[in-house]
Coordinates of C-alpha atoms and ligand atoms in Angstrom, one line a residue:
M1 CA 42.5 30.8 -27.6
N2 CA 46.0 31.2 -28.8
I3 CA 48.5 32.5 -26.6
L4 CA 52.2 33.3 -27.8
V5 CA 54.5 33.0 -25.0
I6 CA 58.1 34.9 -25.8
N7 CA 61.4 34.9 -24.0
S8 CA 63.3 37.4 -25.2
G9 CA 67.1 37.8 -24.9
S10 CA 69.7 40.4 -26.2
S11 CA 70.4 38.2 -29.3
S12 CA 67.9 35.3 -29.4
L13 CA 64.1 34.9 -28.9
K14 CA 62.4 31.7 -28.0
Y15 CA 58.7 31.2 -28.6
Q16 CA 55.6 28.8 -28.0
L17 CA 52.3 29.0 -29.3
I18 CA 49.9 27.6 -26.8
D19 CA 46.2 26.7 -26.9
M20 CA 44.5 27.5 -23.7
P21 CA 42.7 26.4 -21.4
N22 CA 43.6 22.9 -23.1
E23 CA 47.4 23.6 -22.8
T24 CA 48.2 22.3 -26.5
V25 CA 51.6 23.3 -28.0
K26 CA 50.5 24.1 -31.2
A27 CA 54.2 25.2 -32.6
S28 CA 57.4 26.4 -30.9
G29 CA 60.8 27.5 -31.9
L30 CA 63.8 29.5 -31.5
I31 CA 65.3 32.8 -33.4
E32 CA 69.3 33.1 -32.7
R33 CA 71.8 35.5 -33.5
I34 CA 69.3 38.3 -34.1
G35 CA 71.4 41.1 -35.7
A36 CA 73.7 38.7 -37.4
E37 CA 74.1 37.9 -41.3
N38 CA 73.4 34.1 -40.5
A39 CA 70.8 34.5 -37.9
K40 CA 68.8 31.2 -37.6
I41 CA 65.0 30.7 -37.3
T42 CA 63.8 27.0 -36.2
Y43 CA 60.2 26.1 -36.0
K44 CA 58.4 22.9 -34.7
K45 CA 55.1 21.6 -34.9
G46 CA 54.7 18.3 -33.3
D47 CA 57.3 16.1 -35.1
F48 CA 57.6 18.6 -37.9
K49 CA 60.8 20.6 -37.7
T50 CA 62.1 23.0 -40.0
S51 CA 65.0 25.7 -40.0
K52 CA 66.2 28.7 -42.2
E53 CA 69.4 30.9 -42.2
L54 CA 69.1 34.5 -42.9
L55 CA 69.8 37.8 -42.0
I56 CA 67.7 38.9 -39.3
K57 CA 68.5 42.8 -38.4
N58 CA 66.5 43.3 -35.3
H59 CA 63.9 41.9 -32.9
E60 CA 60.9 43.2 -35.0
E61 CA 62.1 41.4 -38.1
A62 CA 62.5 38.0 -35.7
L63 CA 58.8 38.4 -35.1
N64 CA 57.9 39.0 -38.6
Q65 CA 59.9 36.0 -39.8
M66 CA 58.4 33.9 -36.6
N67 CA 54.9 35.0 -38.5
G68 CA 55.9 33.7 -41.6
F69 CA 56.1 30.1 -40.5
L70 CA 53.3 30.5 -38.0
M71 CA 51.2 31.5 -41.1
D72 CA 52.9 29.0 -43.7
E73 CA 50.1 27.4 -45.7
E74 CA 51.8 24.1 -45.4
F75 CA 52.9 23.7 -42.1
G76 CA 51.6 26.9 -40.4
V77 CA 49.0 26.9 -37.4
I78 CA 47.0 30.1 -38.0
S79 CA 45.6 32.0 -40.8
N80 CA 46.1 35.7 -39.5
K81 CA 48.3 37.0 -36.8
D82 CA 45.4 38.5 -35.3
D83 CA 44.5 35.1 -34.2
I84 CA 47.0 35.3 -31.1
K85 CA 44.9 37.0 -28.9
I86 CA 47.6 37.0 -25.9
V87 CA 51.2 37.5 -25.9
G88 CA 52.9 36.5 -22.6
H89 CA 56.0 37.8 -22.1
R90 CA 58.8 36.4 -19.7
V91 CA 60.4 39.2 -17.4
V92 CA 63.0 38.0 -15.6
H93 CA 63.1 40.7 -12.7
G94 CA 60.1 42.3 -10.9
G95 CA 61.9 43.7 -8.0
K96 CA 59.6 44.3 -5.1
T97 CA 56.9 45.8 -7.2
F98 CA 55.4 42.9 -8.9
S99 CA 54.3 39.8 -7.0
D100 CA 52.0 38.6 -9.8
T101 CA 51.3 38.5 -13.5
V102 CA 50.1 42.0 -15.1
E103 CA 48.7 43.2 -18.1
I104 CA 51.3 45.6 -19.8
T105 CA 50.5 49.3 -20.0
E106 CA 52.8 52.4 -20.4
E107 CA 53.0 52.4 -16.6
I108 CA 54.1 49.1 -16.2
K109 CA 56.7 49.4 -18.9
S110 CA 58.4 52.0 -17.1
K111 CA 58.3 50.4 -13.9
I112 CA 60.0 47.5 -15.7
E113 CA 62.5 49.7 -17.2
S114 CA 63.4 51.2 -13.6
L115 CA 64.4 47.9 -12.7
C116 CA 67.1 47.3 -15.5
A117 CA 69.8 48.0 -12.8
L118 CA 68.9 44.8 -11.1
A119 CA 68.8 42.6 -13.9
P120 CA 70.8 44.4 -16.6
L121 CA 71.3 41.3 -18.7
H122 CA 67.7 40.5 -19.0
N123 CA 65.3 43.3 -18.1
P124 CA 66.2 45.4 -21.3
P125 CA 65.8 42.9 -23.7
N126 CA 62.7 41.5 -22.1
L127 CA 61.4 45.0 -22.6
K128 CA 62.7 45.1 -26.0
G129 CA 60.6 42.0 -26.6
I130 CA 57.3 43.6 -25.4
E131 CA 57.8 46.9 -27.2
V132 CA 58.5 44.9 -30.5
S133 CA 55.3 42.7 -29.8
E134 CA 53.1 45.6 -29.2
R135 CA 53.5 46.9 -32.7
V136 CA 53.7 43.4 -34.4
F137 CA 50.6 42.3 -32.2
S138 CA 48.7 45.6 -32.0
K139 CA 45.3 43.6 -31.2
A140 CA 46.5 41.1 -28.5
K141 CA 46.8 41.7 -24.9
Q142 CA 50.3 42.4 -23.9
V143 CA 51.2 40.4 -20.3
A144 CA 54.1 40.2 -18.3
V145 CA 55.0 37.4 -16.1
F146 CA 58.0 37.8 -13.7
D147 CA 60.4 35.3 -12.9
T148 CA 60.8 37.0 -9.1
A149 CA 56.9 37.2 -8.4
F150 CA 56.5 33.6 -6.8
L151 CA 59.3 34.3 -4.5
Q152 CA 57.6 37.8 -3.4
S153 CA 56.1 35.7 -0.5
L154 CA 59.2 35.3 1.2
P155 CA 59.1 36.6 4.8
Q156 CA 61.4 39.4 5.8
K157 CA 63.4 37.4 7.8
A158 CA 64.3 35.4 4.9
Y159 CA 65.0 38.1 2.3
Q160 CA 66.7 40.8 4.2
Y161 CA 70.4 40.7 4.5
A162 CA 72.4 41.6 7.9
I163 CA 73.8 44.7 6.3
P164 CA 72.9 48.4 7.6
K165 CA 69.1 48.6 6.9
S166 CA 69.3 51.6 4.8
F167 CA 70.6 49.5 1.9
L168 CA 67.4 47.7 2.1
E169 CA 65.2 51.1 2.6
D170 CA 66.7 53.1 0.2
E171 CA 68.3 50.8 -2.2
D172 CA 66.1 47.8 -2.3
I173 CA 69.1 45.6 -1.7
R174 CA 67.7 42.3 -0.5
A175 CA 67.3 38.5 -2.1
Y176 CA 64.6 38.4 -4.7
G177 CA 65.4 34.7 -6.1
F178 CA 65.0 33.7 -9.5
H179 CA 63.4 30.4 -11.4
G180 CA 60.1 31.4 -9.8
T181 CA 58.0 30.6 -12.7
S182 CA 59.6 27.1 -12.4
H183 CA 59.2 26.6 -8.9
K184 CA 55.7 27.7 -9.1
Y185 CA 54.9 25.4 -11.9
V186 CA 56.6 22.3 -10.2
S187 CA 55.5 22.6 -6.7
E188 CA 51.7 23.0 -8.0
K189 CA 51.9 19.7 -10.3
A190 CA 53.6 18.3 -7.1
Q191 CA 50.5 19.2 -4.9
E192 CA 48.1 18.0 -7.6
F193 CA 50.4 14.7 -8.0
L194 CA 50.5 14.3 -4.3
N195 CA 46.3 15.0 -3.5
S196 CA 45.6 12.4 -5.9
K197 CA 47.2 9.8 -3.9
N198 CA 45.9 11.5 -0.6
Q199 CA 49.4 12.3 0.5
P200 CA 50.0 15.6 2.0
S201 CA 51.5 18.3 0.3
S202 CA 52.1 21.3 2.4
K203 CA 55.9 21.3 2.8
L204 CA 57.8 21.3 -0.3
I205 CA 61.4 21.8 -1.6
S206 CA 61.7 22.0 -5.5
I207 CA 65.2 21.7 -6.7
H208 CA 65.6 23.5 -10.1
L209 CA 69.1 21.8 -11.3
G210 CA 69.8 23.2 -14.9
N211 CA 72.5 25.4 -16.0
G212 CA 71.6 27.5 -13.5
C213 CA 70.3 26.1 -10.1
S214 CA 68.1 27.0 -7.4
M215 CA 65.9 25.6 -4.5
T216 CA 62.8 26.8 -2.8
A217 CA 61.0 25.9 0.3
I218 CA 57.0 26.0 -0.3
K219 CA 54.6 25.9 2.6
D220 CA 50.9 25.7 1.8
G221 CA 51.9 26.8 -1.9
K222 CA 53.8 30.0 -1.0
A223 CA 57.4 30.3 -1.2
I224 CA 58.9 30.9 2.4
D225 CA 63.0 30.5 1.3
H226 CA 64.8 30.3 -1.5
S227 CA 68.6 29.8 -2.1
M228 CA 69.3 32.8 -5.1
G229 CA 69.7 36.4 -3.8
F230 CA 69.8 39.9 -4.8
G231 CA 71.4 38.1 -8.2
P232 CA 71.5 35.0 -9.5
A233 CA 74.9 33.9 -8.3
N234 CA 74.1 32.6 -4.7
G235 CA 73.4 29.2 -3.3
L236 CA 73.8 25.9 -5.2
I237 CA 76.9 24.9 -7.1
M238 CA 76.0 25.7 -10.9
G239 CA 77.1 24.9 -14.3
T240 CA 79.6 28.1 -14.1
R241 CA 78.7 29.8 -11.4
A242 CA 80.4 29.2 -7.4
G243 CA 77.2 29.9 -5.6
D244 CA 77.7 30.5 -1.7
I245 CA 81.1 31.8 -1.3
D246 CA 82.9 33.6 1.3
Q247 CA 83.1 37.3 0.5
S248 CA 86.7 37.1 1.8
V249 CA 87.6 35.1 -1.0
I250 CA 86.6 38.1 -3.4
F251 CA 88.6 40.7 -1.3
Y252 CA 91.4 38.4 -1.5
L253 CA 91.5 38.2 -5.1
I254 CA 91.0 41.7 -5.6
D255 CA 93.3 43.1 -2.9
K256 CA 95.9 40.5 -2.5
L257 CA 96.0 39.0 -6.1
G258 CA 95.3 42.1 -8.0
Y259 CA 92.4 41.3 -10.0
S260 CA 89.6 43.9 -11.1
A261 CA 86.2 43.6 -9.5
E262 CA 85.2 42.9 -13.0
K263 CA 87.2 40.2 -13.7
V264 CA 86.4 38.4 -10.0
N265 CA 82.7 38.8 -11.2
T266 CA 83.3 37.1 -14.3
I267 CA 85.5 34.4 -12.6
L268 CA 82.4 34.0 -10.1
L269 CA 79.8 33.6 -12.7
K270 CA 81.3 32.3 -15.8
E271 CA 84.6 30.4 -14.9
S272 CA 83.6 28.5 -11.8
G273 CA 81.0 26.0 -10.7
M274 CA 81.4 22.6 -12.3
L275 CA 83.2 24.5 -15.2
G276 CA 85.9 25.6 -12.8
L277 CA 86.1 22.2 -11.1
T278 CA 86.4 19.8 -13.9
G279 CA 86.9 21.9 -17.2
S280 CA 83.3 21.2 -18.2
N281 CA 79.6 22.6 -17.6
D282 CA 78.0 19.5 -18.9
L283 CA 77.1 17.4 -16.5
R284 CA 76.6 14.2 -19.1
D285 CA 80.6 14.9 -19.7
I286 CA 81.2 15.1 -15.9
Q287 CA 79.2 11.9 -15.2
Q288 CA 80.9 9.9 -17.8
K289 CA 84.5 10.9 -16.5
A290 CA 83.5 10.3 -13.0
E291 CA 82.6 7.0 -13.9
A292 CA 86.0 6.2 -15.7
G293 CA 87.6 7.3 -12.6
N294 CA 88.3 10.8 -12.9
E295 CA 88.8 12.3 -9.5
D296 CA 88.3 15.9 -10.0
C297 CA 84.8 14.9 -11.7
Q298 CA 83.7 12.3 -8.6
L299 CA 84.4 15.4 -6.2
A300 CA 82.6 17.9 -8.0
L301 CA 79.4 15.8 -8.1
E302 CA 80.0 15.0 -4.2
M303 CA 80.5 18.8 -3.9
N304 CA 77.6 19.6 -5.7
A305 CA 75.4 17.0 -4.1
Y306 CA 76.5 18.0 -0.5
R307 CA 75.5 21.7 -1.1
I308 CA 71.9 20.6 -2.2
K309 CA 71.7 18.2 0.5
K310 CA 72.7 21.0 3.1
Y311 CA 69.7 23.4 1.8
I312 CA 67.6 20.3 2.0
G313 CA 68.3 20.0 5.6
A314 CA 67.8 24.1 6.4
Y315 CA 64.5 24.2 4.5
A316 CA 63.2 21.1 6.4
V317 CA 63.9 23.1 9.5
A318 CA 62.1 26.4 7.9
L319 CA 59.2 24.3 7.0
N320 CA 59.3 22.4 10.4
G321 CA 58.8 19.1 8.6
L322 CA 58.7 17.8 4.7
D323 CA 56.2 16.1 2.5
A324 CA 58.2 15.9 -0.6
I325 CA 61.1 16.9 -2.4
I326 CA 61.1 17.6 -6.2
F327 CA 63.7 17.5 -8.5
T328 CA 63.2 19.6 -12.1
A329 CA 65.1 21.0 -15.1
G330 CA 67.8 19.5 -17.4
I331 CA 69.6 17.9 -14.6
G332 CA 67.1 17.4 -12.0
E333 CA 64.8 15.3 -14.7
N334 CA 67.6 13.3 -16.2
S335 CA 70.5 12.6 -14.1
A336 CA 69.8 9.7 -12.2
L337 CA 72.9 9.8 -10.5
M338 CA 72.7 13.4 -9.2
R339 CA 69.3 12.2 -7.5
E340 CA 71.0 9.4 -6.2
I341 CA 73.9 10.9 -4.4
V342 CA 71.6 13.8 -3.2
C343 CA 69.2 11.5 -1.5
Q344 CA 71.6 9.1 0.0
D345 CA 71.8 9.0 3.7
M346 CA 68.9 11.1 4.1
D347 CA 66.9 8.8 6.3
V348 CA 67.0 11.4 9.1
L349 CA 64.5 13.4 7.0
G350 CA 62.7 10.3 6.1
L351 CA 64.0 10.3 2.2
Q352 CA 64.3 6.9 1.0
I353 CA 64.8 6.6 -3.1
D354 CA 63.7 3.5 -5.0
D355 CA 67.0 2.4 -7.1
S356 CA 64.9 0.9 -10.1
K357 CA 62.2 3.6 -10.1
N358 CA 65.2 6.2 -10.1
Q359 CA 66.9 4.7 -13.3
M360 CA 63.4 4.5 -15.2
S361 CA 63.6 7.6 -17.8
S362 CA 60.1 9.2 -18.6
N363 CA 58.6 12.7 -19.3
E364 CA 55.9 12.2 -17.0
S365 CA 55.7 13.4 -13.2
R366 CA 56.7 10.4 -11.0
D367 CA 57.2 9.1 -7.5
I368 CA 61.1 7.8 -7.3
S369 CA 61.0 7.1 -3.6
K370 CA 60.5 3.7 -1.8
T371 CA 56.6 2.9 -0.9
I372 CA 58.0 3.0 2.7
S373 CA 59.6 6.4 2.2
D374 CA 58.0 9.0 4.8
T375 CA 59.1 11.9 2.6
K376 CA 58.2 11.6 -1.3
I377 CA 61.0 12.2 -3.7
L378 CA 59.3 13.4 -7.2
V379 CA 60.8 14.0 -10.6
I380 CA 58.3 16.8 -12.2
P381 CA 59.1 18.0 -15.5
T382 CA 59.0 21.8 -15.5
N383 CA 57.6 24.0 -18.3
E384 CA 58.0 27.6 -17.9
E385 CA 56.3 28.5 -21.1
L386 CA 53.0 26.5 -20.2
E387 CA 53.1 28.7 -16.7
I388 CA 53.5 31.7 -18.4
A389 CA 50.6 30.8 -20.6
K390 CA 48.4 29.6 -17.5
Q391 CA 49.1 32.9 -15.9
A392 CA 48.3 35.1 -18.9
Y393 CA 45.1 33.0 -19.6
K394 CA 43.8 34.1 -16.3
L395 CA 43.9 37.7 -17.2
H396 CA 41.8 37.0 -20.6
Ligands
ADP1 P1 69.0 25.8 -18.7 O1 69.3 26.2 -17.2 O2 70.0 26.6 -19.5 O3 67.5 25.9 -19.4 P2 68.5 22.9 -18.8 O4 67.5 22.9 -17.8 O5 68.4 22.7 -20.1 O6 69.5 24.4 -18.5 O7 69.8 21.9 -18.0 C1 71.2 21.8 -18.6 C2 71.8 21.0 -17.9 O8 71.3 19.5 -17.9 C3 73.3 20.6 -18.3 O9 74.1 20.3 -17.3 C4 73.4 19.2 -18.9 O10 74.3 18.6 -19.1 C5 72.3 18.6 -18.0 N1 71.4 17.4 -18.8 C6 70.6 17.2 -19.8 N2 70.4 16.1 -20.1 C7 71.0 15.2 -19.2 C8 71.2 13.8 -19.1 N3 70.5 13.0 -19.8 N4 71.8 13.4 -17.9 C9 72.4 14.4 -17.2 N5 72.6 15.5 -17.2 C10 71.6 16.1 -18.6

C-alpha cells in the first residue's frame, strides 16, 4: 500500500512515498521557498535525483508539482494519484488531546487548530498541509501523527511545573515535549535489537541530537520523562537554543539591560546554544576548530556533553536502572567525538564505550559498547517518516 508522508512547513514541504508494510521508500523529496518565484522542488528515486526551479504559489501547487514527479512517465513511481491510499501528516503539537495517531475529520482539524497557540510556528502550516492534501488526494485517508503523542505517557510528577496549579488547570501550561516520533522509533528499534541478542531492554534513554536536541527516559516502552517542556527550548544545549537556563537571566536582560521580551526570546532560541558559544551551529565546523586548538569550541563541546551526562544520570535514577542509551539524529548518528565525550567516565552507570566500534561509520543500528559493558551504548538511525508511515498503516 502506498502511503505518502508529508511534513508541511510554512514555506517548505518534505515528502516521502513509502510502500507498506514492506517499508520501501519509493520516492522522496523537498519543496522549498513555496510562494517565491524561485521555489525549488527536488525528487529522489533510489540513486536517481532531479530538481526544478519555478514559481510555486502555494502549498496546493506544491503538491500538484510533486504529483507531476511521482507520476512522471520516465522516472515516476505511480500512474495515478489515487494509487496513494493514505496520507500521513506530521503534526508537531497534539497538546494533551492526542496520545495516538488519528484519522483526520473536521472535528480533529478544529482540535489541531485550537492547539495552534501552543505551537504557533508549526501547527498552522501542518494544518494547511492537511487541508490542501484533502483537496488534492480526495480519495485517500488522511492521518495525523503527533510529535507530542509518545510523550503523553509522562506521569504528572514529570510534566507539571511547580507554579500555581491553576495555570495547569485553566491554561494547560505544562511540559509536553517534542521529537516524540523519533524517540518512539529508535526506542522500539533498540528493543528489537537488544531482544534479538537476549539482552534486557526495559530501561532505555534515547538521546536525539540534531539541530534541536532532546532526551527521553523510556520504561517498558513508555516515555516516563523528557528534557523539553512547554516549548522546544528546555533541556540540552542545541544548535542555536540555550536549553536549561535560570529564569533570573531573562529578567535581568529585560529589567536591567533593557532588552524587549521578544528580543530575549530570539536570543535564547536563535542566537544561543552552540552558535552563541562558538559562532557556528554546525557541529562539524566546531569539531574541526576544536581539534585545531580553538578553546571556545573545545569548551562548548564539553558543556554540551556535560549537560547530556547530567540528564543521563537523572534518567537512570528515574528508571531505577539502565539497560541502554541510544544516540540518534545528525549528531548522535555521525559524531563519534560527541558520543565519546558523553560516555567518558560513566562507569558509575556501567557504560563503557568501545573506541574502535565508535569510530566505525554505518547506516545500520549498532552497539558501540565494550562486550563487558553492563549498559549498552547503541547508535540507531532515526526515521521519522517511516514511523509516520507505520503508524498510518495501522489505521488502514
Ligand atoms: P535537524 O534537527 O535539522 O533534523 P539533523 O538531525 O540533520 O538536524 O542534525 C544536524 C546536525 O548534525 C548539525 O549540527 C550537523 O553539524 C550535525 N552533523 C551532521 N553530520 C555530521 C557529522 N558527520 N559529524 C558531526 N556532526 C554532524
